[in-house]
Short mmCIF file of C-alpha atoms in Angstrom, two decimals:
data_model
loop_
_atom_site.label_atom_id
_atom_site.label_comp_id
_atom_site.label_asym_id
_atom_site.label_seq_id
_atom_site.Cartn_x
_atom_site.Cartn_y
_atom_site.Cartn_z
CA MET A 1 23.57 -54.07 46.38
CA SER A 2 27.34 -55.06 45.87
CA ALA A 3 29.01 -54.34 42.56
CA PRO A 4 29.93 -57.37 40.16
CA LEU A 5 33.79 -57.52 39.59
CA ASP A 6 35.06 -56.40 36.27
CA GLN A 7 37.17 -58.81 34.00
CA THR A 8 40.66 -57.75 35.41
CA ALA A 9 39.49 -58.69 38.83
CA LEU A 10 37.84 -61.97 37.83
CA ALA A 11 41.47 -62.59 35.97
CA THR A 12 43.09 -62.04 39.24
CA LEU A 13 40.85 -64.48 41.22
CA PHE A 14 39.82 -66.97 38.53
CA THR A 15 40.33 -66.79 34.82
CA GLU A 16 43.94 -66.30 34.77
CA ALA A 17 44.84 -67.33 38.30
CA ARG A 18 47.18 -70.48 38.39
CA THR A 19 48.50 -72.71 40.83
CA HIS A 20 52.36 -71.95 41.22
CA ASN A 21 55.48 -74.26 41.28
CA GLY A 22 58.28 -71.80 41.24
CA TRP A 23 58.69 -68.51 43.06
CA GLN A 24 60.21 -65.23 42.65
CA ASP A 25 63.03 -64.19 45.59
CA LYS A 26 60.45 -61.59 46.99
CA PRO A 27 59.54 -61.79 50.46
CA ILE A 28 56.06 -61.40 52.21
CA SER A 29 56.02 -58.68 55.08
CA ASP A 30 54.31 -59.40 58.23
CA GLY A 31 51.83 -56.65 57.38
CA LEU A 32 50.81 -58.51 54.31
CA LEU A 33 50.09 -61.85 56.13
CA GLU A 34 47.92 -59.77 58.70
CA GLU A 35 45.99 -58.36 55.73
CA LEU A 36 45.51 -61.78 54.37
CA TYR A 37 44.34 -63.23 57.48
CA GLN A 38 41.96 -60.15 58.11
CA LEU A 39 40.35 -61.06 54.67
CA THR A 40 40.41 -64.77 55.00
CA ARG A 41 38.67 -64.56 58.46
CA LEU A 42 35.52 -62.83 57.06
CA GLY A 43 34.45 -65.83 54.70
CA PRO A 44 31.44 -67.64 56.10
CA THR A 45 31.47 -70.81 58.46
CA SER A 46 28.76 -72.83 60.05
CA ALA A 47 27.61 -71.05 63.10
CA ASN A 48 30.76 -68.69 62.72
CA CYS A 49 32.68 -71.52 64.16
CA CYS A 50 35.82 -70.41 62.42
CA PRO A 51 37.92 -73.75 63.22
CA ALA A 52 40.84 -72.96 60.93
CA ARG A 53 44.19 -71.97 62.31
CA PHE A 54 47.15 -70.85 60.03
CA VAL A 55 50.82 -71.37 60.79
CA PHE A 56 52.96 -69.19 58.30
CA VAL A 57 56.17 -71.04 58.09
CA ARG A 58 58.96 -68.80 56.67
CA SER A 59 62.03 -68.76 58.97
CA GLU A 60 64.94 -71.24 57.92
CA GLU A 61 64.14 -73.21 61.11
CA GLY A 62 60.50 -73.66 60.33
CA LYS A 63 61.27 -74.73 56.73
CA ARG A 64 63.77 -77.21 58.01
CA LYS A 65 61.11 -78.75 60.40
CA LEU A 66 58.49 -78.85 57.50
CA GLU A 67 60.97 -80.47 54.70
CA PRO A 68 60.74 -84.06 56.26
CA CYS A 69 57.13 -83.84 56.48
CA LEU A 70 56.59 -83.10 52.46
CA SER A 71 56.05 -85.93 49.96
CA ARG A 72 58.99 -85.87 47.50
CA GLY A 73 57.11 -84.27 44.54
CA ASN A 74 56.34 -81.09 46.99
CA ARG A 75 59.68 -80.70 48.32
CA ASP A 76 61.60 -78.34 46.15
CA LYS A 77 58.79 -75.99 45.35
CA THR A 78 57.86 -75.76 49.11
CA MET A 79 61.36 -74.86 50.20
CA GLY A 80 61.61 -72.33 47.51
CA ALA A 81 58.49 -70.54 48.64
CA PRO A 82 58.67 -67.51 50.59
CA VAL A 83 55.89 -68.83 53.09
CA THR A 84 54.23 -72.11 53.39
CA VAL A 85 50.83 -71.95 55.32
CA ILE A 86 49.93 -74.90 57.35
CA VAL A 87 46.33 -74.76 57.20
CA ALA A 88 44.99 -76.51 60.41
CA TYR A 89 42.02 -76.71 62.65
CA ASP A 90 41.53 -76.60 66.29
CA SER A 91 39.89 -79.74 67.19
CA ALA A 92 38.53 -77.90 70.29
CA PHE A 93 37.21 -74.95 68.20
CA TYR A 94 33.83 -75.23 69.92
CA ASP A 95 35.49 -73.55 73.08
CA ALA A 96 35.57 -70.38 71.11
CA LEU A 97 31.88 -70.40 70.35
CA PRO A 98 30.74 -68.38 73.43
CA GLU A 99 32.79 -65.39 71.85
CA LEU A 100 31.99 -66.24 68.06
CA PHE A 101 28.32 -67.21 68.43
CA PRO A 102 27.22 -65.41 71.50
CA HIS A 103 23.42 -65.51 70.96
CA GLY A 104 23.25 -69.18 71.44
CA ASP A 105 24.83 -72.05 73.24
CA ALA A 106 26.41 -73.48 70.13
CA ARG A 107 29.32 -75.03 72.18
CA SER A 108 26.92 -77.81 73.56
CA TRP A 109 26.00 -78.85 69.91
CA PHE A 110 29.61 -80.19 69.63
CA THR A 111 30.78 -81.20 73.24
CA SER A 112 28.69 -84.50 72.96
CA SER A 113 29.53 -85.37 69.35
CA PRO A 114 33.04 -85.99 68.40
CA ALA A 115 32.23 -86.99 64.99
CA LEU A 116 30.39 -83.79 64.37
CA VAL A 117 33.34 -82.00 65.67
CA GLU A 118 35.67 -83.58 63.19
CA GLU A 119 33.29 -83.19 60.32
CA THR A 120 32.51 -79.49 61.18
CA ALA A 121 36.16 -78.83 61.53
CA PHE A 122 37.26 -80.55 58.45
CA ARG A 123 34.59 -78.99 56.20
CA ASN A 124 34.88 -75.50 57.35
CA SER A 125 38.66 -75.38 57.72
CA SER A 126 38.78 -76.54 54.03
CA MET A 127 36.48 -73.73 53.08
CA GLN A 128 38.50 -71.26 55.01
CA ALA A 129 41.62 -72.71 53.15
CA ALA A 130 39.96 -71.74 49.81
CA TYR A 131 38.99 -68.20 51.23
CA LEU A 132 42.72 -67.88 51.88
CA ILE A 133 43.63 -68.73 48.43
CA LEU A 134 41.26 -66.27 47.05
CA ALA A 135 42.08 -63.66 49.52
CA ALA A 136 45.86 -64.09 48.68
CA ARG A 137 45.02 -63.75 44.94
CA SER A 138 43.04 -60.65 45.84
CA LEU A 139 46.21 -58.97 47.34
CA GLY A 140 48.32 -59.75 44.27
CA LEU A 141 49.77 -62.98 45.66
CA ASP A 142 50.11 -66.40 44.06
CA THR A 143 49.34 -69.70 45.85
CA GLY A 144 50.29 -73.48 45.50
CA PRO A 145 47.89 -75.65 47.64
CA MET A 146 48.91 -79.11 48.59
CA SER A 147 47.70 -82.20 50.35
CA GLY A 148 50.69 -84.19 49.87
CA PHE A 149 52.39 -84.51 53.10
CA ASP A 150 52.86 -86.92 56.25
CA LYS A 151 49.91 -85.57 58.40
CA ASP A 152 51.03 -87.61 61.46
CA LEU A 153 54.57 -86.31 61.33
CA LEU A 154 53.72 -82.77 60.49
CA ASP A 155 51.03 -82.73 63.70
CA ALA A 156 53.66 -84.46 65.89
CA THR A 157 56.33 -81.66 64.53
CA PHE A 158 54.26 -78.57 65.02
CA PHE A 159 51.25 -79.42 67.26
CA ALA A 160 52.48 -81.95 69.74
CA ASP A 161 51.36 -79.54 72.70
CA SER A 162 48.20 -78.23 71.01
CA ALA A 163 44.69 -79.43 69.80
CA TRP A 164 45.53 -78.24 66.41
CA LYS A 165 45.52 -80.71 63.51
CA SER A 166 46.76 -80.13 59.86
CA ASN A 167 44.45 -80.19 56.89
CA LEU A 168 46.50 -78.88 53.93
CA LEU A 169 49.56 -76.77 52.83
CA ILE A 170 49.46 -73.66 50.60
CA ASN A 171 52.72 -72.30 49.37
CA LEU A 172 52.48 -68.31 49.26
CA GLY A 173 54.68 -65.85 47.30
CA TYR A 174 54.91 -64.17 44.01
CA GLY A 175 55.12 -67.02 41.24
CA ASP A 176 57.45 -67.27 38.62
CA PRO A 177 55.33 -67.74 35.36
CA ASP A 178 58.23 -69.55 33.55
CA LYS A 179 57.52 -72.65 35.95
CA LEU A 180 53.71 -72.93 35.19
CA PHE A 181 52.34 -75.95 34.03
CA ASP A 182 49.55 -75.98 31.29
CA ARG A 183 46.18 -75.28 32.74
CA LEU A 184 44.42 -78.89 33.14
CA PRO A 185 40.91 -79.57 31.87
CA ARG A 186 37.91 -79.01 33.98
CA LEU A 187 34.46 -80.81 33.80
CA SER A 188 31.60 -79.22 31.60
CA PHE A 189 28.56 -78.05 33.15
CA ALA A 190 26.77 -80.81 31.94
CA LYS A 191 29.20 -83.37 33.57
CA ALA A 192 29.28 -81.64 36.96
CA CYS A 193 25.89 -79.80 37.27
CA MET A 194 22.20 -80.38 37.25
CA LEU A 195 19.15 -78.32 37.22
CA ALA A 196 16.23 -79.46 39.52
CA MET B 1 52.04 -60.73 37.58
CA SER B 2 48.26 -60.20 38.65
CA ALA B 3 46.67 -56.99 39.52
CA PRO B 4 45.67 -56.68 43.29
CA LEU B 5 41.89 -55.95 43.78
CA ASP B 6 40.70 -52.51 44.73
CA GLN B 7 38.62 -51.73 47.78
CA THR B 8 35.36 -51.94 46.04
CA ALA B 9 36.15 -55.54 44.82
CA LEU B 10 37.32 -56.31 48.24
CA ALA B 11 34.09 -55.03 49.63
CA THR B 12 31.98 -57.11 47.36
CA LEU B 13 34.08 -60.32 48.15
CA PHE B 14 35.07 -60.01 51.72
CA THR B 15 34.84 -56.76 53.78
CA GLU B 16 30.97 -55.80 53.20
CA ALA B 17 29.95 -59.27 51.84
CA ARG B 18 27.26 -61.13 54.28
CA THR B 19 25.50 -64.27 54.73
CA HIS B 20 21.80 -63.57 53.67
CA ASN B 21 18.68 -64.72 55.22
CA GLY B 22 16.29 -63.13 53.07
CA TRP B 23 15.77 -62.59 49.25
CA GLN B 24 14.53 -60.29 46.86
CA ASP B 25 12.05 -61.60 44.30
CA LYS B 26 14.46 -61.62 41.71
CA PRO B 27 15.17 -64.87 39.58
CA ILE B 28 18.50 -66.00 38.39
CA SER B 29 18.99 -67.01 34.58
CA ASP B 30 20.41 -70.34 33.15
CA GLY B 31 23.16 -68.16 31.79
CA LEU B 32 24.32 -66.67 35.16
CA LEU B 33 24.36 -70.19 36.82
CA GLU B 34 26.46 -71.30 34.05
CA GLU B 35 28.73 -68.24 34.38
CA LEU B 36 28.93 -69.10 38.01
CA TYR B 37 30.08 -72.57 37.40
CA GLN B 38 32.55 -71.57 34.70
CA LEU B 39 34.31 -69.45 37.30
CA THR B 40 33.79 -71.97 40.23
CA ARG B 41 35.54 -74.78 38.34
CA LEU B 42 38.73 -72.97 37.94
CA GLY B 43 39.57 -73.05 41.62
CA PRO B 44 42.32 -75.42 42.39
CA THR B 45 41.68 -78.99 43.72
CA SER B 46 44.36 -81.66 44.54
CA ALA B 47 45.53 -83.40 41.32
CA ASN B 48 42.68 -81.46 39.50
CA CYS B 49 40.48 -84.07 41.04
CA CYS B 50 37.37 -81.57 40.83
CA PRO B 51 35.15 -83.78 43.08
CA ALA B 52 32.23 -81.33 43.58
CA ARG B 53 28.93 -81.67 41.83
CA PHE B 54 26.24 -78.96 41.90
CA VAL B 55 22.44 -79.42 41.98
CA PHE B 56 20.76 -75.82 41.37
CA VAL B 57 17.36 -76.45 42.97
CA ARG B 58 14.72 -73.88 41.76
CA SER B 59 11.86 -75.37 40.45
CA GLU B 60 8.80 -75.57 42.65
CA GLU B 61 8.96 -79.53 42.50
CA GLY B 62 12.76 -79.33 43.38
CA LYS B 63 12.05 -77.08 46.34
CA ARG B 64 9.27 -79.35 47.66
CA LYS B 65 11.62 -82.22 47.48
CA LEU B 66 14.10 -80.37 49.46
CA GLU B 67 11.86 -78.86 52.29
CA PRO B 68 11.46 -81.88 54.57
CA CYS B 69 15.46 -82.49 54.20
CA LEU B 70 15.90 -79.12 55.91
CA SER B 71 16.49 -78.35 59.61
CA ARG B 72 13.46 -76.19 60.96
CA GLY B 73 15.67 -72.97 61.18
CA ASN B 74 16.64 -73.33 57.61
CA ARG B 75 13.49 -73.77 56.12
CA ASP B 76 11.81 -70.37 55.41
CA LYS B 77 14.98 -68.90 53.94
CA THR B 78 15.59 -71.74 51.76
CA MET B 79 12.27 -71.88 50.51
CA GLY B 80 12.35 -68.18 49.76
CA ALA B 81 15.65 -68.32 48.09
CA PRO B 82 15.36 -68.24 43.94
CA VAL B 83 17.97 -71.04 43.72
CA THR B 84 19.50 -73.49 46.51
CA VAL B 85 22.76 -75.08 45.42
CA ILE B 86 23.15 -78.72 46.84
CA VAL B 87 27.00 -78.92 46.83
CA ALA B 88 27.69 -82.58 46.54
CA TYR B 89 30.67 -84.75 45.58
CA ASP B 90 30.99 -87.55 43.34
CA SER B 91 32.27 -90.53 45.54
CA ALA B 92 33.60 -92.02 42.17
CA PHE B 93 35.21 -88.57 41.22
CA TYR B 94 38.49 -90.68 40.34
CA ASP B 95 36.82 -92.11 37.26
CA ALA B 96 37.29 -88.70 35.64
CA LEU B 97 41.00 -88.47 36.51
CA PRO B 98 42.23 -89.79 33.04
CA GLU B 99 40.29 -86.78 31.60
CA LEU B 100 41.36 -84.37 34.24
CA PHE B 101 44.78 -85.28 34.99
CA PRO B 102 45.99 -86.90 31.92
CA HIS B 103 49.74 -86.99 32.51
CA GLY B 104 49.76 -89.59 35.14
CA ASP B 105 47.66 -92.47 36.43
CA ALA B 106 46.00 -90.65 39.41
CA ARG B 107 43.06 -92.82 39.27
CA SER B 108 45.24 -95.80 40.79
CA TRP B 109 45.74 -93.60 43.83
CA PHE B 110 42.29 -93.88 44.83
CA THR B 111 40.81 -97.16 43.76
CA SER B 112 42.65 -99.05 46.42
CA SER B 113 41.79 -96.65 49.48
CA PRO B 114 38.13 -95.80 50.36
CA ALA B 115 39.36 -93.67 53.06
CA LEU B 116 41.45 -91.50 50.78
CA VAL B 117 38.51 -91.21 48.22
CA GLU B 118 36.39 -89.90 51.20
CA GLU B 119 38.81 -87.56 52.60
CA THR B 120 39.96 -86.16 49.38
CA ALA B 121 36.24 -85.72 48.06
CA PHE B 122 35.19 -84.16 51.27
CA ARG B 123 38.03 -81.70 51.58
CA ASN B 124 38.06 -80.74 47.80
CA SER B 125 34.30 -80.37 47.38
CA SER B 126 34.29 -78.01 50.59
CA MET B 127 36.87 -75.99 49.01
CA GLN B 128 34.82 -75.71 45.74
CA ALA B 129 31.93 -74.59 47.80
CA ALA B 130 33.90 -71.84 49.11
CA TYR B 131 35.06 -71.04 45.51
CA LEU B 132 31.29 -70.94 44.52
CA ILE B 133 30.32 -68.61 47.28
CA LEU B 134 33.37 -66.20 46.38
CA ALA B 135 32.47 -66.54 42.61
CA ALA B 136 28.72 -65.74 43.20
CA ARG B 137 29.67 -62.64 44.95
CA SER B 138 32.10 -61.77 42.17
CA LEU B 139 28.86 -61.95 40.06
CA GLY B 140 26.96 -59.55 42.19
CA LEU B 141 24.99 -62.22 43.90
CA ASP B 142 24.51 -63.13 47.46
CA THR B 143 24.94 -66.51 49.38
CA GLY B 144 23.60 -68.24 52.31
CA PRO B 145 25.56 -71.42 53.06
CA MET B 146 24.14 -74.09 55.30
CA SER B 147 25.05 -77.44 56.97
CA GLY B 148 21.81 -77.85 58.82
CA PHE B 149 19.89 -80.62 56.87
CA ASP B 150 19.50 -84.26 56.82
CA LYS B 151 21.95 -85.76 54.81
CA ASP B 152 20.76 -89.21 54.59
CA LEU B 153 17.18 -88.04 53.60
CA LEU B 154 18.62 -85.57 51.02
CA ASP B 155 20.79 -88.27 49.54
CA ALA B 156 17.90 -90.76 49.40
CA THR B 157 15.78 -87.99 47.62
CA PHE B 158 18.18 -86.65 45.11
CA PHE B 159 20.98 -89.15 44.64
CA ALA B 160 19.23 -92.45 44.95
CA ASP B 161 20.60 -93.57 41.77
CA SER B 162 24.01 -92.05 41.44
CA ALA B 163 27.26 -91.98 43.52
CA TRP B 164 26.87 -88.50 44.38
CA LYS B 165 26.90 -87.48 48.21
CA SER B 166 25.59 -84.10 49.75
CA ASN B 167 28.24 -81.99 51.56
CA LEU B 168 26.30 -78.60 52.00
CA LEU B 169 23.66 -76.17 50.85
CA ILE B 170 24.05 -72.74 49.55
CA ASN B 171 21.11 -70.41 49.06
CA LEU B 172 21.68 -68.04 46.13
CA GLY B 173 19.93 -64.84 44.96
CA TYR B 174 19.87 -61.19 45.78
CA GLY B 175 19.77 -60.67 49.21
CA ASP B 176 17.37 -58.49 51.13
CA PRO B 177 19.56 -56.24 53.30
CA ASP B 178 16.66 -55.60 55.74
CA LYS B 179 16.74 -59.37 56.74
CA LEU B 180 20.53 -59.26 57.69
CA PHE B 181 21.71 -60.16 61.25
CA ASP B 182 24.75 -58.19 62.67
CA ARG B 183 28.03 -59.23 61.61
CA LEU B 184 29.59 -61.81 64.28
CA PRO B 185 32.93 -61.19 65.59
CA ARG B 186 36.03 -63.32 64.38
CA LEU B 187 39.16 -64.34 66.01
CA SER B 188 42.22 -62.11 66.21
CA PHE B 189 45.57 -62.84 64.21
CA ALA B 190 46.78 -63.68 67.58
CA LYS B 191 44.39 -66.37 68.29
CA ALA B 192 44.11 -67.99 65.02
CA CYS B 193 47.56 -67.54 63.56
CA MET B 194 51.25 -68.44 64.27
CA LEU B 195 54.55 -67.61 62.67
CA ALA B 196 57.13 -70.14 62.37
#
C-alpha cells in the first residue's frame, strides 16, 4: 500500500505547478540532472521499451546550435533557461529490448513493422516527457515544455549521425514567478470524461 | 518556490511504484475518479489543447464490451480491475481552443492541417495518460497501462458516433502486491542521456 500525497506535494506537482516562461539565474548541477533521469526512467512504458532519449542543452555552444531551430515565440525564454531538454526517441529502441525485457523476444515484435516502431516510440517517449516534467517538479524544479520548433533542422543539427529523433523540448530551471501568465481554463469532467 | 517532495512521496510516485497485474476487491468511488481527473487535467499540453478524453469503464456491461478488444495477455488482469480507463483523444480537439486558449486564434493552426492535428492529439494525449498515471499514484491508487488491444474494434465499439479515438488503456485500482513481477531494468544515464 502506498501513501497518498499530502496537499503540499499535490501543490508542487499539480495544483500550484505552472509552466514557466522566465527563469532565475540559478544553475542546475550535473547531480540534479542525474537524479532527474533516475526518477524519470522509472515511469512505465509498454514492454519496458524506454524509447526516450534526453539531451540536456546548457552550454553556450549547445544553446547557439538550438536557437535557429526554435519558433520565434519560444526563443527568448529558451535562451534564458539554464537547461533545455531535447526529449527525443531512439528509432532503433528495440535493439535494447533484449536488455530491457529479457523474458521474451520483444525485439522481433518491432523489426518487421516500421509503423509500430514509430507509433510506440512516439507514444512512449511522450509519456516519458510527462514523467520528466513531474519528476522535475518533484525535485523542486520548474519546467516549460514546447513543441514549437523546426524538427527537421533540430534533428539535422543534433542527430545527424544517430537514430535519435526529436519529439518535444522542455525548458528546465527555477522559474521567475513574475513572468507567469494567468492559468488557462481546463475542460470539465462532463466534457472530457465518460463513465461506462 | 515549490517544495521538493520527500522520500515517501517519491516512493509513492516513482521509486516504489509498480505496474500492477492483480487487483484487490476494492471499488473506486465516483468522487475519487472526479478527483483523479481534476489533478490530471492540470498537466501542461501545447497551447493548452487538452486533447485527451477518458472513459472510465467499470460496469459489467462496459467490461463485457471491452473484453473482445483486448489482446489475450491483457484480458484477465483487465477484467479483474475495478476500473479500466480508455485514454482517448478528441480528433476535433481544436474546436475547444476558443475556450481553452482564448487569447489567440489557435483553432486556425489546426483546421488546415490534419497531420498536425493527429500529431498534436497523439503526443499530448499520451502525455496526459502519463499525468493520469502519476495523479492516480498521488491519490494512493495503482495503475496498469497497456497498449495491447484492437484499436479499430475498440473505436467501433465505444466511439462509433463520436470523433474520439483510443490511444491506450490504463487499469486502475488497488493492486495486489502478491501478483507483481520483478522490476525490469532501465537504461543508464550514459545510454539514454547526453549533455550538450
